[in-house]
mmCIF file of C-alpha atoms in Angstrom:
data_model
loop_
_atom_site.group_PDB
_atom_site.id
_atom_site.type_symbol
_atom_site.label_atom_id
_atom_site.label_comp_id
_atom_site.label_asym_id
_atom_site.label_seq_id
_atom_site.Cartn_x
_atom_site.Cartn_y
_atom_site.Cartn_z
ATOM 1 C CA LEU V 1 0.000 0.000 0.000
ATOM 2 C CA ARG V 2 2.834 2.397 0.803
ATOM 3 C CA SER V 3 4.389 1.913 -2.633
ATOM 4 C CA VAL V 4 1.023 2.557 -4.324
ATOM 5 C CA ASN V 5 -0.114 5.490 -2.191
ATOM 6 C CA LEU V 6 3.109 7.287 -1.304
ATOM 7 C CA ASN V 7 4.859 6.784 -4.659
ATOM 8 C CA ARG V 8 1.812 7.592 -6.767
ATOM 9 C CA ASN V 9 1.695 9.994 -9.686
ATOM 10 C CA GLU V 10 -0.151 12.884 -8.052
ATOM 11 C CA ASN V 11 -1.288 14.135 -11.458
ATOM 12 C CA LEU V 12 -3.552 11.057 -11.567
ATOM 13 C CA ASP V 13 -5.280 11.838 -8.253
ATOM 14 C CA PRO V 14 -8.290 13.552 -9.895
ATOM 15 C CA THR V 15 -8.652 10.686 -12.376
ATOM 16 C CA PHE V 16 -8.676 8.072 -9.630
ATOM 17 C CA LYS V 17 -11.170 10.129 -7.621
ATOM 18 C CA HIS V 18 -13.515 10.057 -10.635
ATOM 19 C CA ILE V 19 -12.946 6.328 -11.105
ATOM 20 C CA THR V 20 -13.605 5.583 -7.440
ATOM 21 C CA ASN V 21 -16.837 7.615 -7.558
ATOM 22 C CA SER V 22 -18.018 5.933 -10.764
ATOM 23 C CA TYR V 23 -18.818 2.690 -8.936
ATOM 24 C CA ALA V 24 -22.247 3.900 -7.771
ATOM 25 C CA ILE V 25 -23.211 5.548 -11.057
ATOM 26 C CA VAL V 26 -22.367 2.446 -13.105
ATOM 27 C CA SER V 27 -23.578 -0.177 -10.616
ATOM 28 C CA ILE V 28 -26.939 1.488 -10.042
ATOM 29 C CA GLY V 29 -27.312 3.168 -13.415
ATOM 30 C CA ALA V 30 -26.661 0.109 -15.585
ATOM 31 C CA PRO V 31 -29.440 -2.125 -14.230
ATOM 32 C CA LEU V 32 -31.916 0.771 -13.925
ATOM 33 C CA THR V 33 -31.261 1.886 -17.498
ATOM 34 C CA MET V 34 -31.457 -1.686 -18.766
ATOM 35 C CA TYR V 35 -34.756 -2.230 -16.967
ATOM 36 C CA ALA V 36 -36.211 1.035 -18.308
ATOM 37 C CA VAL V 37 -35.187 0.144 -21.867
ATOM 38 C CA GLY V 38 -36.645 -3.337 -21.350
ATOM 39 C CA LEU V 39 -39.950 -1.798 -20.248
ATOM 40 C CA ILE V 40 -40.053 0.606 -23.178
ATOM 41 C CA ASN V 41 -39.160 -2.087 -25.733
ATOM 42 C CA LYS V 42 -41.193 -4.806 -23.986
ATOM 43 C CA ASP V 43 -38.001 -6.889 -23.816
ATOM 44 C CA VAL V 44 -38.526 -9.502 -21.110
ATOM 45 C CA GLN V 45 -34.948 -10.847 -21.289
ATOM 46 C CA LEU V 46 -33.423 -7.391 -20.885
ATOM 47 C CA LYS V 47 -35.569 -6.830 -17.782
ATOM 48 C CA LYS V 48 -34.485 -10.219 -16.378
ATOM 49 C CA ASP V 49 -30.826 -9.351 -17.021
ATOM 50 C CA ALA V 50 -31.310 -5.989 -15.300
ATOM 51 C CA ILE V 51 -32.877 -7.685 -12.285
ATOM 52 C CA PHE V 52 -30.000 -10.191 -12.093
ATOM 53 C CA ILE V 53 -27.432 -7.374 -12.175
ATOM 54 C CA GLY V 54 -29.379 -5.455 -9.526
ATOM 55 C CA GLU V 55 -29.615 -8.579 -7.349
ATOM 56 C CA SER V 56 -25.884 -9.119 -7.758
ATOM 57 C CA VAL V 57 -25.088 -5.598 -6.605
ATOM 58 C CA ALA V 58 -27.505 -5.931 -3.662
ATOM 59 C CA ALA V 59 -25.980 -9.292 -2.652
ATOM 60 C CA SER V 60 -22.510 -7.767 -2.825
ATOM 61 C CA VAL V 61 -23.570 -4.842 -0.634
ATOM 62 C CA PHE V 62 -25.137 -7.188 1.920
ATOM 63 C CA VAL V 63 -22.099 -9.498 2.169
ATOM 64 C CA THR V 64 -19.739 -6.522 2.332
ATOM 65 C CA ILE V 65 -21.648 -4.847 5.165
ATOM 66 C CA VAL V 66 -21.826 -8.077 7.171
ATOM 67 C CA LEU V 67 -18.088 -8.694 6.768
ATOM 68 C CA LYS V 68 -17.121 -5.086 7.573
ATOM 69 C CA GLU V 69 -19.060 -5.301 10.840
ATOM 70 C CA ALA V 70 -17.647 -8.742 11.677
ATOM 71 C CA ILE V 71 -13.988 -7.921 10.889
ATOM 72 C CA LYS V 72 -13.903 -4.257 12.050
ATOM 73 C CA ARG V 73 -10.543 -3.427 10.471
ATOM 74 C CA ASP V 74 -9.391 0.177 10.745
ATOM 75 C CA ARG V 75 -8.649 2.143 7.593
ATOM 76 C CA PRO V 76 -4.971 2.270 6.595
ATOM 77 C CA PHE V 77 -4.675 6.039 7.134
ATOM 78 C CA VAL V 78 -5.826 5.491 10.745
ATOM 79 C CA THR V 79 -3.244 2.792 11.434
ATOM 80 C CA TYR V 80 -0.436 4.371 9.389
ATOM 81 C CA PRO V 81 -0.447 8.193 9.567
ATOM 82 C CA GLU V 82 1.972 8.456 6.624
ATOM 83 C CA ILE V 83 -0.709 7.084 4.266
ATOM 84 C CA GLU V 84 -2.383 9.995 2.501
ATOM 85 C CA LYS V 85 -6.168 9.857 2.584
ATOM 86 C CA LEU V 86 -7.358 11.409 -0.683
ATOM 87 C CA SER V 87 -10.986 10.286 -0.683
ATOM 88 C CA SER V 88 -13.842 10.064 1.736
ATOM 89 C CA ALA V 89 -14.060 6.768 3.570
ATOM 90 C CA GLY V 90 -16.486 5.845 6.280
ATOM 91 C CA GLY V 91 -16.696 2.840 8.522
ATOM 92 C CA TYR V 92 -14.360 -0.084 8.446
ATOM 93 C CA SER V 93 -11.859 -1.081 5.818
ATOM 94 C CA MET V 94 -12.234 -4.834 5.190
ATOM 95 C CA PRO V 95 -13.529 -5.632 2.562
ATOM 96 C CA SER V 96 -13.561 -2.811 0.014
ATOM 97 C CA GLY V 97 -17.203 -2.056 -0.743
ATOM 98 C CA HIS V 98 -16.371 -0.053 -3.871
ATOM 99 C CA THR V 99 -14.385 -3.006 -5.211
ATOM 100 C CA SER V 100 -16.966 -5.657 -4.339
ATOM 101 C CA ILE V 101 -19.759 -3.639 -5.958
ATOM 102 C CA ALA V 102 -17.695 -2.862 -9.063
ATOM 103 C CA PHE V 103 -16.733 -6.526 -9.496
ATOM 104 C CA ALA V 104 -20.307 -7.674 -8.835
ATOM 105 C CA THR V 105 -21.422 -5.343 -11.624
ATOM 106 C CA ALA V 106 -18.660 -6.454 -14.000
ATOM 107 C CA THR V 107 -19.226 -10.148 -13.246
ATOM 108 C CA SER V 108 -23.002 -10.052 -13.625
ATOM 109 C CA LEU V 109 -22.821 -7.953 -16.808
ATOM 110 C CA SER V 110 -20.290 -10.411 -18.239
ATOM 111 C CA MET V 111 -22.473 -13.379 -17.378
ATOM 112 C CA ALA V 112 -25.555 -11.780 -18.878
ATOM 113 C CA TYR V 113 -23.637 -10.722 -22.008
ATOM 114 C CA PRO V 114 -20.630 -13.027 -22.482
ATOM 115 C CA LYS V 115 -19.005 -11.021 -25.286
ATOM 116 C CA TRP V 116 -15.436 -9.743 -25.202
ATOM 117 C CA TYR V 117 -16.610 -6.154 -25.736
ATOM 118 C CA VAL V 118 -18.648 -6.375 -22.512
ATOM 119 C CA ILE V 119 -16.242 -8.508 -20.464
ATOM 120 C CA ALA V 120 -12.995 -6.608 -21.165
ATOM 121 C CA PRO V 121 -14.195 -3.068 -20.395
ATOM 122 C CA SER V 122 -16.237 -4.258 -17.418
ATOM 123 C CA PHE V 123 -13.277 -5.890 -15.707
ATOM 124 C CA VAL V 124 -10.838 -3.121 -16.659
ATOM 125 C CA TRP V 125 -13.219 -0.625 -15.038
ATOM 126 C CA ALA V 126 -13.734 -2.808 -11.919
ATOM 127 C CA SER V 127 -9.963 -3.303 -11.582
ATOM 128 C CA ALA V 128 -9.428 0.455 -11.884
ATOM 129 C CA VAL V 129 -11.981 1.028 -9.107
ATOM 130 C CA GLY V 130 -10.102 -1.455 -6.893
ATOM 131 C CA TYR V 131 -6.736 0.127 -7.643
ATOM 132 C CA SER V 132 -8.154 3.608 -7.031
ATOM 133 C CA ARG V 133 -9.044 2.647 -3.462
ATOM 134 C CA MET V 134 -5.365 1.931 -2.728
ATOM 135 C CA HIS V 135 -4.111 4.921 -4.727
ATOM 136 C CA LEU V 136 -6.391 7.152 -2.658
ATOM 137 C CA GLY V 137 -5.133 5.613 0.615
ATOM 138 C CA VAL V 138 -8.446 4.284 1.914
ATOM 139 C CA HIS V 139 -7.926 0.510 1.515
ATOM 140 C CA TYR V 140 -5.233 -2.097 1.952
ATOM 141 C CA PRO V 141 -4.491 -4.460 -0.955
ATOM 142 C CA THR V 142 -6.105 -7.300 1.037
ATOM 143 C CA ASP V 143 -9.290 -5.210 1.355
ATOM 144 C CA VAL V 144 -9.376 -4.893 -2.422
ATOM 145 C CA LEU V 145 -8.657 -8.603 -2.860
ATOM 146 C CA ALA V 146 -11.528 -9.433 -0.486
ATOM 147 C CA GLY V 147 -13.801 -7.052 -2.420
ATOM 148 C CA TRP V 148 -12.818 -8.772 -5.653
ATOM 149 C CA SER V 149 -13.588 -12.151 -4.081
ATOM 150 C CA ILE V 150 -17.052 -11.040 -3.048
ATOM 151 C CA GLY V 151 -17.820 -9.374 -6.349
ATOM 152 C CA PHE V 152 -16.487 -12.138 -8.546
ATOM 153 C CA ILE V 153 -16.693 -15.430 -6.686
ATOM 154 C CA TRP V 154 -19.878 -14.760 -4.704
ATOM 155 C CA ILE V 155 -21.726 -13.451 -7.770
ATOM 156 C CA SER V 156 -20.465 -16.361 -9.867
ATOM 157 C CA LEU V 157 -21.943 -18.729 -7.276
ATOM 158 C CA LEU V 158 -25.212 -16.760 -7.286
ATOM 159 C CA TRP V 159 -25.373 -17.053 -11.077
ATOM 160 C CA LEU V 160 -24.657 -20.794 -10.984
ATOM 161 C CA TRP V 161 -27.366 -21.251 -8.339
ATOM 162 C CA LYS V 162 -29.884 -19.313 -10.433
ATOM 163 C CA GLN V 163 -28.960 -21.321 -13.540
ATOM 164 C CA SER V 164 -29.393 -24.646 -11.732
ATOM 165 C CA LYS V 165 -32.718 -23.437 -10.307
ATOM 166 C CA LEU V 166 -33.898 -22.455 -13.804
ATOM 167 C CA ASN V 167 -32.765 -25.796 -15.235
ATOM 168 C CA ASN V 168 -34.482 -27.738 -12.435
ATOM 169 C CA ASN V 169 -37.710 -25.795 -13.002
ATOM 170 C CA LYS V 170 -37.493 -26.477 -16.730
ATOM 171 C CA LEU V 171 -36.917 -30.184 -16.121
ATOM 172 C CA PHE V 172 -39.847 -30.242 -13.677
ATOM 173 C CA LEU V 173 -42.134 -28.515 -16.183
ATOM 174 C CA ASP V 174 -41.002 -30.763 -19.051
ATOM 175 C CA LYS V 175 -41.605 -33.870 -16.948
ATOM 176 C CA ASN V 176 -45.074 -32.707 -15.850
ATOM 177 C CA LEU V 177 -46.058 -31.751 -19.397
ATOM 178 C CA ASN V 178 -44.980 -35.179 -20.648
ATOM 179 C CA GLU V 179 -47.076 -36.858 -17.941
ATOM 180 C CA VAL V 180 -50.140 -34.833 -18.973
ATOM 181 C CA GLU V 181 -49.812 -36.006 -22.593
#
């Protein structure tokens, strides 16, 4: 963290402040916009994708809050006064909420739309959000790694669970329809 925060290019501070603040705009804006477009165009799949992305973000927020309250790790600028705090940061440090939400958004978008032109920019953006939290002195690298784990692994498990539930329902319906015939 010291090498990232104390040896940073200070000319990039405003850029990383914008990146760190983009997490909420993208993570809330993307599913809301998708859902609105789905309503307007009567696109059921787009609305389902928007709901999945929204659920992913909500799940990430929930897990992050629970872990922050359970772990209660102080922010790095509290523990190490030489770390420069360049962004607002409330509460505890572990895990990084910005990072978990950004990776939940990137992961769920990539699962809903598994195309390189969705996956690559989504994960570049989420990685930049994670890095920005260290650059700005408000998270340790392990906080960011934990946020990544929540946003990527947890949401991947949520997606797999939803897929298996959908497949089981389909099998159940197919079986019942065959019995009716």
